[in-house]
Short mmCIF file of C-alpha atoms and ligand atoms in Angstrom, two decimals:
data_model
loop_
_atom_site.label_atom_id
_atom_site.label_comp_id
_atom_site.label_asym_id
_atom_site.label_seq_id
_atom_site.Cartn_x
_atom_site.Cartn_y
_atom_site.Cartn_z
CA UNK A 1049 -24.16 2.23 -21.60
CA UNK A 1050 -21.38 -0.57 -21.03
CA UNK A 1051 -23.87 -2.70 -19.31
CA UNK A 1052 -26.87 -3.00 -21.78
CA UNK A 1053 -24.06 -3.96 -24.42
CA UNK A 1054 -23.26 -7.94 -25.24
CA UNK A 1055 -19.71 -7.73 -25.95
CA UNK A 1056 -17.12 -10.81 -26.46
CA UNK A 1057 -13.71 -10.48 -26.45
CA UNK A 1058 -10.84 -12.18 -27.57
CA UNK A 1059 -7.76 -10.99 -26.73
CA UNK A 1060 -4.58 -13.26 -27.90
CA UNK A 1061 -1.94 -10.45 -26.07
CA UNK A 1062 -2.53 -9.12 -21.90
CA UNK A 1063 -2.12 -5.56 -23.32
CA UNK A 1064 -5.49 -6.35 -25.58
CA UNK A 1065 -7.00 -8.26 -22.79
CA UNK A 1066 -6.03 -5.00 -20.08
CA UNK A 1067 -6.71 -2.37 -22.48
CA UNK A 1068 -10.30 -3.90 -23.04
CA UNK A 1069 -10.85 -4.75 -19.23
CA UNK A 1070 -10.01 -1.14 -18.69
CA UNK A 1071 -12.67 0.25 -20.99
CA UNK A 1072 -15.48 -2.39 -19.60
CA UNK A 1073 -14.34 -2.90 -15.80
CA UNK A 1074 -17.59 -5.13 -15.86
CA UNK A 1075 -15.82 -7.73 -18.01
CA UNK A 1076 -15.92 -11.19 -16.44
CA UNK A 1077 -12.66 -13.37 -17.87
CA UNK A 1078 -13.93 -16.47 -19.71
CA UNK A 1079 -12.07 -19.97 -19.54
CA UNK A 1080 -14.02 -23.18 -19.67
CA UNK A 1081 -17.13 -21.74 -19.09
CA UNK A 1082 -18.06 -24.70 -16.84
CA UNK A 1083 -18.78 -22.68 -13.58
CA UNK A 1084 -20.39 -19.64 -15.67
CA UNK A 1085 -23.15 -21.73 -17.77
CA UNK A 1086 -23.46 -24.45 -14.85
CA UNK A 1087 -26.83 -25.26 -13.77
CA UNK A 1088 -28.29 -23.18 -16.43
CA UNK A 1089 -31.45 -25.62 -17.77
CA UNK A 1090 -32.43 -23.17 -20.26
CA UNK A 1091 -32.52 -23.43 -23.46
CA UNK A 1092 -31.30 -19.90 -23.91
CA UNK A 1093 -27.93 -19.61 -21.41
CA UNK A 1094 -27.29 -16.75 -19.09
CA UNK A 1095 -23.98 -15.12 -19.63
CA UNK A 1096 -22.24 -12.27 -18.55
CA UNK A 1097 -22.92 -9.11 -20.93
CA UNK A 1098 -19.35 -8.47 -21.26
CA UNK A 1099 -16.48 -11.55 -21.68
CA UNK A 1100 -12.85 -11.58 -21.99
CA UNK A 1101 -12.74 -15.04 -23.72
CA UNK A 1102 -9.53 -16.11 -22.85
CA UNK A 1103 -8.94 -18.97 -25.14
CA UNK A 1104 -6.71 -17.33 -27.05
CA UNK A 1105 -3.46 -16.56 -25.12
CA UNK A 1106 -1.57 -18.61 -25.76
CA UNK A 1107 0.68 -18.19 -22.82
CA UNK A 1108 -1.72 -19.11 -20.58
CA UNK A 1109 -1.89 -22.73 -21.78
CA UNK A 1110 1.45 -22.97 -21.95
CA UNK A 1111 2.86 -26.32 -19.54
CA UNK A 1112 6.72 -26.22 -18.81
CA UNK A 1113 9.28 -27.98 -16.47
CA UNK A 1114 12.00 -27.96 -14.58
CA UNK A 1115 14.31 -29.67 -12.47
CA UNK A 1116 12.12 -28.09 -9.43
CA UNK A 1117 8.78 -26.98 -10.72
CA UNK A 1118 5.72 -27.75 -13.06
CA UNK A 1119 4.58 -24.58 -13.95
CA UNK A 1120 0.95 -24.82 -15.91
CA UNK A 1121 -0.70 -21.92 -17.10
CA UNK A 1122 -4.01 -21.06 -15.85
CA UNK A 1123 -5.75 -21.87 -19.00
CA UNK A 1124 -4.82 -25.44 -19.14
CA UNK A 1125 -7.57 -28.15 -19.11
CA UNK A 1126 -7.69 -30.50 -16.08
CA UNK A 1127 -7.77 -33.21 -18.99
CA UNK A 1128 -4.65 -31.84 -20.34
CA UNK A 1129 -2.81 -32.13 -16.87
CA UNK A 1130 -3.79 -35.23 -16.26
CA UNK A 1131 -2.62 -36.49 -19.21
CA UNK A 1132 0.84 -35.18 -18.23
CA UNK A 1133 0.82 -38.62 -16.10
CA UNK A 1134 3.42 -39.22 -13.25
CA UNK A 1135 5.40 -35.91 -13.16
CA UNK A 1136 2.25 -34.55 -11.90
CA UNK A 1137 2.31 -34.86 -7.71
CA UNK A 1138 -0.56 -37.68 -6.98
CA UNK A 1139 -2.12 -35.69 -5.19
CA UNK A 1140 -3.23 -33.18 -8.00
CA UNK A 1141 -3.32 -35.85 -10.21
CA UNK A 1142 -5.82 -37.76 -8.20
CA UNK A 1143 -8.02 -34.43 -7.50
CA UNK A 1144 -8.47 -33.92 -10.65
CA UNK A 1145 -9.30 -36.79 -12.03
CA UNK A 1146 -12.21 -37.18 -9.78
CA UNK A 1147 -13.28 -34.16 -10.81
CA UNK A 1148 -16.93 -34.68 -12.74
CA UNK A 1149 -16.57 -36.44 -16.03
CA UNK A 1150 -14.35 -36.33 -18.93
CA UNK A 1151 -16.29 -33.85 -20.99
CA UNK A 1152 -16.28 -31.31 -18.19
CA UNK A 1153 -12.40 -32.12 -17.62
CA UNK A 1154 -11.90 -32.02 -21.28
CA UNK A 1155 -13.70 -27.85 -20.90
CA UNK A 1156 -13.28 -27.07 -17.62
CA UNK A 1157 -9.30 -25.26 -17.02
CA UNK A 1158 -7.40 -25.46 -13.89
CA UNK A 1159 -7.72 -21.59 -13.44
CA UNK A 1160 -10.88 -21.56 -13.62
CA UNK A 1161 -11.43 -24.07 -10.86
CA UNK A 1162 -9.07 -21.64 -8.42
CA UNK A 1163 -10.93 -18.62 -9.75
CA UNK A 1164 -14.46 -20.16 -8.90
CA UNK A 1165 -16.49 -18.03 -6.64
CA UNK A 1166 -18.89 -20.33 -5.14
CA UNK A 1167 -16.54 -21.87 -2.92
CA UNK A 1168 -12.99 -23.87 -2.82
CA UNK A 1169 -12.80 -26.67 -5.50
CA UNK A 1170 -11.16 -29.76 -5.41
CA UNK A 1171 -7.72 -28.74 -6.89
CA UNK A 1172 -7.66 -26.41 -4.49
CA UNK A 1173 -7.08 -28.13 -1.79
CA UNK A 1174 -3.96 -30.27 -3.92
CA UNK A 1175 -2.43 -26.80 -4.46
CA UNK A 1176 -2.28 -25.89 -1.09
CA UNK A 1177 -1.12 -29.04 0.31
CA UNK A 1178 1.90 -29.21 -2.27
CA UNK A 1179 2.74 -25.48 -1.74
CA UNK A 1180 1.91 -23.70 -4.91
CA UNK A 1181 2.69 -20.57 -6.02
CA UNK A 1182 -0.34 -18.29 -8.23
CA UNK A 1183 1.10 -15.91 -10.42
CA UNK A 1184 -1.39 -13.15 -10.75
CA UNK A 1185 -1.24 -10.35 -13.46
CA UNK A 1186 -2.82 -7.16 -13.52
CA UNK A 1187 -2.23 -4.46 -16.38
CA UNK A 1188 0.78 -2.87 -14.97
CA UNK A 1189 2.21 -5.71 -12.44
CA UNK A 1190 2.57 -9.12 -12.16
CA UNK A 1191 3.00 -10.62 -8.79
CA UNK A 1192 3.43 -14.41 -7.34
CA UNK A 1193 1.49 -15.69 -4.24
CA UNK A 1194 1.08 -18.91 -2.43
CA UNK A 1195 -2.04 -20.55 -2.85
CA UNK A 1196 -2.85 -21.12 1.19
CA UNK A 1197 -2.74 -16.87 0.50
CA UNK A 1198 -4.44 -17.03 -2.47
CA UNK A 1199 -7.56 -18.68 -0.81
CA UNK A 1200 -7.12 -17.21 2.39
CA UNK A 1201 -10.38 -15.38 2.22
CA UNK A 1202 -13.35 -17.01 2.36
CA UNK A 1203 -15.76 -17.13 -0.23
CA UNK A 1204 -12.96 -15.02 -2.68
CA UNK A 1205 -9.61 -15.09 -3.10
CA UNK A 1206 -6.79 -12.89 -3.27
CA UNK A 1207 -7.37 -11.62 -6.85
CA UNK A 1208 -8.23 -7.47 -7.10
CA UNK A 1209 -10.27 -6.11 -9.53
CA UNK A 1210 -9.08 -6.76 -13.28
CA UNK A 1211 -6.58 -9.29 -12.15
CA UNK A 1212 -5.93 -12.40 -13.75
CA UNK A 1213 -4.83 -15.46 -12.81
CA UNK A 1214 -1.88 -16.76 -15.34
CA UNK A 1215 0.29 -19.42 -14.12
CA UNK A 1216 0.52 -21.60 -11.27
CA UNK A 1217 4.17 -23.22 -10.18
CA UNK A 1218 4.11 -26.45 -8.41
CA UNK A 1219 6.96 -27.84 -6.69
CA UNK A 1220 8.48 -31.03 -7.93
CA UNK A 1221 9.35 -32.46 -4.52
CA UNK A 1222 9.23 -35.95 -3.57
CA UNK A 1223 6.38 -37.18 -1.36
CA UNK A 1224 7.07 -40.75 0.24
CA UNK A 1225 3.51 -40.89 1.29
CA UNK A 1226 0.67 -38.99 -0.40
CA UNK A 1227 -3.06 -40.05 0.18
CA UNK A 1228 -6.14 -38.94 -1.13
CA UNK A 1229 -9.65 -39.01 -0.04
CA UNK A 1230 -13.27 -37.29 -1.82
CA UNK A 1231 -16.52 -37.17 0.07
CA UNK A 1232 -19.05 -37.01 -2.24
CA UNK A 1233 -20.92 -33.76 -2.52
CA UNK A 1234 -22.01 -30.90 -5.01
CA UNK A 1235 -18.98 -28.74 -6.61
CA UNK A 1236 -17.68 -26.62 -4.32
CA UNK A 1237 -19.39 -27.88 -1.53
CA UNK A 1238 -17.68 -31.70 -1.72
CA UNK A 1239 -15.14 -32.46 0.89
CA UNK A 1240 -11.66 -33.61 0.08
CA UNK A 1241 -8.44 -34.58 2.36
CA UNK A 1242 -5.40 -34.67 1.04
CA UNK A 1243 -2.08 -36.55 2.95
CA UNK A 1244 1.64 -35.94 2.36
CA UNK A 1245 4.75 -37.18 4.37
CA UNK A 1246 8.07 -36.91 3.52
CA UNK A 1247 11.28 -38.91 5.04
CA UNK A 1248 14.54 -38.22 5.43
CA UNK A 1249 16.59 -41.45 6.65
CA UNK A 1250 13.38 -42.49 8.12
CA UNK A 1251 12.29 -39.32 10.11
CA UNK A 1252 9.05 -37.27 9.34
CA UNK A 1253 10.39 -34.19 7.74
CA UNK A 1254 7.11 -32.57 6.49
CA UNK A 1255 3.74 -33.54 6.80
CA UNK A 1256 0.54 -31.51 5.19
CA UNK A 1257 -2.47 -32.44 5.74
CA UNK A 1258 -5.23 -30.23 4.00
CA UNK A 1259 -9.43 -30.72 4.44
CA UNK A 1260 -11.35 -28.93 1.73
CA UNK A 1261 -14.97 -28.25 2.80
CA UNK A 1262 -16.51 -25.28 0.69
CA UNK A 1263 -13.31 -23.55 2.75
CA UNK A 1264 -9.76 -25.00 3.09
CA UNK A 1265 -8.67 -26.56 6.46
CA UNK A 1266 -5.40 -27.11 7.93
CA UNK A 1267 -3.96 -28.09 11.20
CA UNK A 1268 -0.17 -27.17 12.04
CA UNK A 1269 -0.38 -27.68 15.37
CA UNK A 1270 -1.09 -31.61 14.51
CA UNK A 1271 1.83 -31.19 11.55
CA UNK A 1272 4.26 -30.12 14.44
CA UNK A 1273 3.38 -33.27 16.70
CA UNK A 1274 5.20 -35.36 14.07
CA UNK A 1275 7.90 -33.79 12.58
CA UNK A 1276 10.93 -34.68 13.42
CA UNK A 1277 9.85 -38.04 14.48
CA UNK A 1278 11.27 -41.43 13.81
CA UNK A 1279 9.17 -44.01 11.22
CA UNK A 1280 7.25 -45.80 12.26
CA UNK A 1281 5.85 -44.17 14.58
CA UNK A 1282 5.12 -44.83 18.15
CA UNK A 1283 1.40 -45.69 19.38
CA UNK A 1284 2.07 -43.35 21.99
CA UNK A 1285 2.33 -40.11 19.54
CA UNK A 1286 0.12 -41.44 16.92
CA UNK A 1287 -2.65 -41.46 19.61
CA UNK A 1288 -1.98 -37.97 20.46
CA UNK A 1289 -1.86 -36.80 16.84
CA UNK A 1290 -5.87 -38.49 16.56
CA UNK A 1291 -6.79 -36.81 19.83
CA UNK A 1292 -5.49 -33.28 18.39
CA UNK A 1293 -7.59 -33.94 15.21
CA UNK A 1294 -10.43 -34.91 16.94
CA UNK A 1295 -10.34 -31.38 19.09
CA UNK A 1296 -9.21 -29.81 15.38
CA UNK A 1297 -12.41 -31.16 13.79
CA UNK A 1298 -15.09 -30.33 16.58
CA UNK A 1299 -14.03 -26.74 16.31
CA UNK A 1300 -14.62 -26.92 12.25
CA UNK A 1301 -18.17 -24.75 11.49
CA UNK A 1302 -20.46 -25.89 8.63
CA UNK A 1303 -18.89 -29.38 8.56
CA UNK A 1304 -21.76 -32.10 9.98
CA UNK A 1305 -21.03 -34.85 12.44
CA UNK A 1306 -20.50 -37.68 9.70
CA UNK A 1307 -18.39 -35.77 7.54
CA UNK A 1308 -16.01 -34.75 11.26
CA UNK A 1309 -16.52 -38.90 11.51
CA UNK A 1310 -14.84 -39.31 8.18
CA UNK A 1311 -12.13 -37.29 8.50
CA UNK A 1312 -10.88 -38.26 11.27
CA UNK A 1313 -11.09 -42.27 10.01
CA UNK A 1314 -8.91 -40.80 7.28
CA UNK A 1315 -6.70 -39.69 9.20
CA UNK A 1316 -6.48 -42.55 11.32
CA UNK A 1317 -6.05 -45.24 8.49
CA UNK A 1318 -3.18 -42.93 7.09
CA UNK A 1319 -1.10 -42.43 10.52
CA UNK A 1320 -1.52 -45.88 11.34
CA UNK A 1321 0.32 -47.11 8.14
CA UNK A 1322 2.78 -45.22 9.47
CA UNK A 1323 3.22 -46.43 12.87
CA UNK A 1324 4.65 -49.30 14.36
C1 LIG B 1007 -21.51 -31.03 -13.69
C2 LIG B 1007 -20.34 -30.44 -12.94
C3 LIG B 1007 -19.70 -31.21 -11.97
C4 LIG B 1007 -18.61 -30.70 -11.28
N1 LIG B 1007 -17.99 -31.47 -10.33
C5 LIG B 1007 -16.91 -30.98 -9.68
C6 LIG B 1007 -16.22 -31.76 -8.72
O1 LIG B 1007 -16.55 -32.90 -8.43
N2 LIG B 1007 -15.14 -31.19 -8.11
C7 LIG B 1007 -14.70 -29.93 -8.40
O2 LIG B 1007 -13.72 -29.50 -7.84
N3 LIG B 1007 -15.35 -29.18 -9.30
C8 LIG B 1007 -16.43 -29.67 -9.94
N4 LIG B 1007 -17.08 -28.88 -10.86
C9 LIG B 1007 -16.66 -27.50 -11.04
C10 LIG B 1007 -15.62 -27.39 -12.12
O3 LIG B 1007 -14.38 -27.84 -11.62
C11 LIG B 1007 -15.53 -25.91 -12.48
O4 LIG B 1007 -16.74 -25.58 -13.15
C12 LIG B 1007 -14.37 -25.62 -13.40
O5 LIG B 1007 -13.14 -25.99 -12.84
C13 LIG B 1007 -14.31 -24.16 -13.75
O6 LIG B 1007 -13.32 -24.02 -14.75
P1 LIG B 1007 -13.67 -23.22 -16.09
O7 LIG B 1007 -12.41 -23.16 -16.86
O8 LIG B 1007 -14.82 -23.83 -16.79
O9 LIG B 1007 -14.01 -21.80 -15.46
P2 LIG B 1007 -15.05 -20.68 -15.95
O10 LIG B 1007 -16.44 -21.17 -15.79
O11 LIG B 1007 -14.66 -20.15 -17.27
O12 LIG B 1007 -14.72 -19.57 -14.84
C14 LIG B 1007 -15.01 -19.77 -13.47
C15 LIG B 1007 -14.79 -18.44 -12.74
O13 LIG B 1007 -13.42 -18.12 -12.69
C16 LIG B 1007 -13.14 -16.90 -13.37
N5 LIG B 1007 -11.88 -17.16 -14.08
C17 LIG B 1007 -11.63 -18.22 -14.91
N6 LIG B 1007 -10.33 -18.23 -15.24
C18 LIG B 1007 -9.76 -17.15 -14.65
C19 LIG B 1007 -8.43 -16.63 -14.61
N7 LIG B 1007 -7.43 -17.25 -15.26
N8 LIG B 1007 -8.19 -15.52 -13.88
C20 LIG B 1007 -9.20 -14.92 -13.20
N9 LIG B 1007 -10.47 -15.36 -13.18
C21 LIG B 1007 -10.74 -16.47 -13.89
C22 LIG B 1007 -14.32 -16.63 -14.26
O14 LIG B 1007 -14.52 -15.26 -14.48
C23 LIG B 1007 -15.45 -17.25 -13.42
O15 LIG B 1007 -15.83 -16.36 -12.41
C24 LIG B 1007 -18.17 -29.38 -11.56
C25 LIG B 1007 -18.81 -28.60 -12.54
C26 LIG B 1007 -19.88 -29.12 -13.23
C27 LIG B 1007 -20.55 -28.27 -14.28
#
């Protein structure tokens, strides 16, 4: 029987990888291993009887550019990213580096932070804000998704059964504002805000603002309230963007009264540096 077996793979082509995952639909895809062996205070660890190590494709580890896009593959190392520097969008850059310690970060990939099941990670809520794209791969299709889609349900995400996770694009565009903020907490259950604007001849273009709690958060009825609008802003509309938030927040389930209290500060220190 498949399931009393201990059985590691390592695939180094998706046809080996599919072809196994097809004979053992049990198979759990391996990456950093960070989320599988965490909390494990044994000295024996725990892991799943059948892996698809995926160390050794090299395609998913694979970083590229363009004029537009950073596309990373799913099996690069936060470490790795961060070391790309400034061509990585703050925002990312920032989540991730906040992200544990630099062993974990030097183990721990960026797919398997999006594929965690336990709830949304940090990078997650980067990802979102900036408008990623998840390209996910199954053994006879491959297929590209945003990732607001890609974590739309809670608890999962929008990966079927025996589909990977392979790339992820990022859009290269130019945020005149970006701000970040991490309230402490376990992984997956920390809280994160992330803050972009973007000008054009001094109006608001875009503005995303994302809230991570252990689900992602976003508000854009409060996103419409500004865009369009001249910099800075009036204290007239900036005072209606903070009352929307506040209504946005006390609607929010599982967040706590302090953590609504901080978000909204956030908030407000970021929309006042941009009013008048
Ligand atoms: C001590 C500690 C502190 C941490 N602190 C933070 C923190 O502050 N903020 C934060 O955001 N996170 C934190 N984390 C979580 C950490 O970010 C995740 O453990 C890590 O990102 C998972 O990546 P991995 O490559 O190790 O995934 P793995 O453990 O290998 O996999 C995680 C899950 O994703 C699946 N998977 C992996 N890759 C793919 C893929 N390409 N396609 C489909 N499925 C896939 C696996 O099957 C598994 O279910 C912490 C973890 C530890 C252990």
């Amino acid at each position: 029987m498949a399931d009393q077996l201990n059985l590691v793979f390592f695939p180094s082509s998706y046809s080996e990888l599919f072809s196994a995952w097809s004979r053992y639909p049990i198979a759990v895809p391996y990456a950093g291993g960070t989320a599988l062996i965490r909390e494990q205070g044994r000295p024996i660890l725990e892991l799943p009887s059948i892996i698809l190590s995926l160390e050794k494709l090299e395609e998913m580890s694979r970083i590229s550019r363009s004029e537009r896009y950073l596309e990373i593959g799913a099996m690069a190392k936060l470490s790795q990213i961060i070391d790309l520097g400034k061509i990585v969008p703050a925002a990312l850059r920032h989540c991730l580096e906040n992200i544990a310690g630099p062993q974990l970060r030097n183990m721990a990939t960026i797919g398997g932070s999006l594929c965690f099941r336990g709830g949304r990670l940090d990078s997650a809520a980067a990802l979102t804000a900036l408008d990623a794209q998840c390209e996910l791969r199954g053994a006879q299709s491959s297929r590209w998704i945003s990732a607001s889609r890609f974590f739309a349900e809670p608890g999962l995400s929008a990966l079927k059964p025996q589909e990977l996770l392979t790339r992820i694009r990022i859009p290269l565009d130019s945020w005149d504002y970006s701000a970040y903020k991490k309230f402490t907490g376990q992984a997956g259950r920390s809280k994160v805000v992330i803050f972009l604007a973007k000008t054009q001849k001094n109006v608001l273009s875009d503005i995303r603002i994302v809230y991570k709690t252990g689900t992602l958060w976003r508000n854009k009825d409060s996103e419409s309230i500004l865009a369009g609008k001249q910099l800075p802003l009036n204290h007239r509309i900036a005072a209606d963007f903070i009352k929307n938030w506040e209504t946005f927040a006390s609607g929010l389930h599982n967040v706590d009264e302090l953590s609504r209290k901080e978000l909204i500060n956030f908030i407000e220190i970021n929309i006042n540096n941009l009013s008048d």
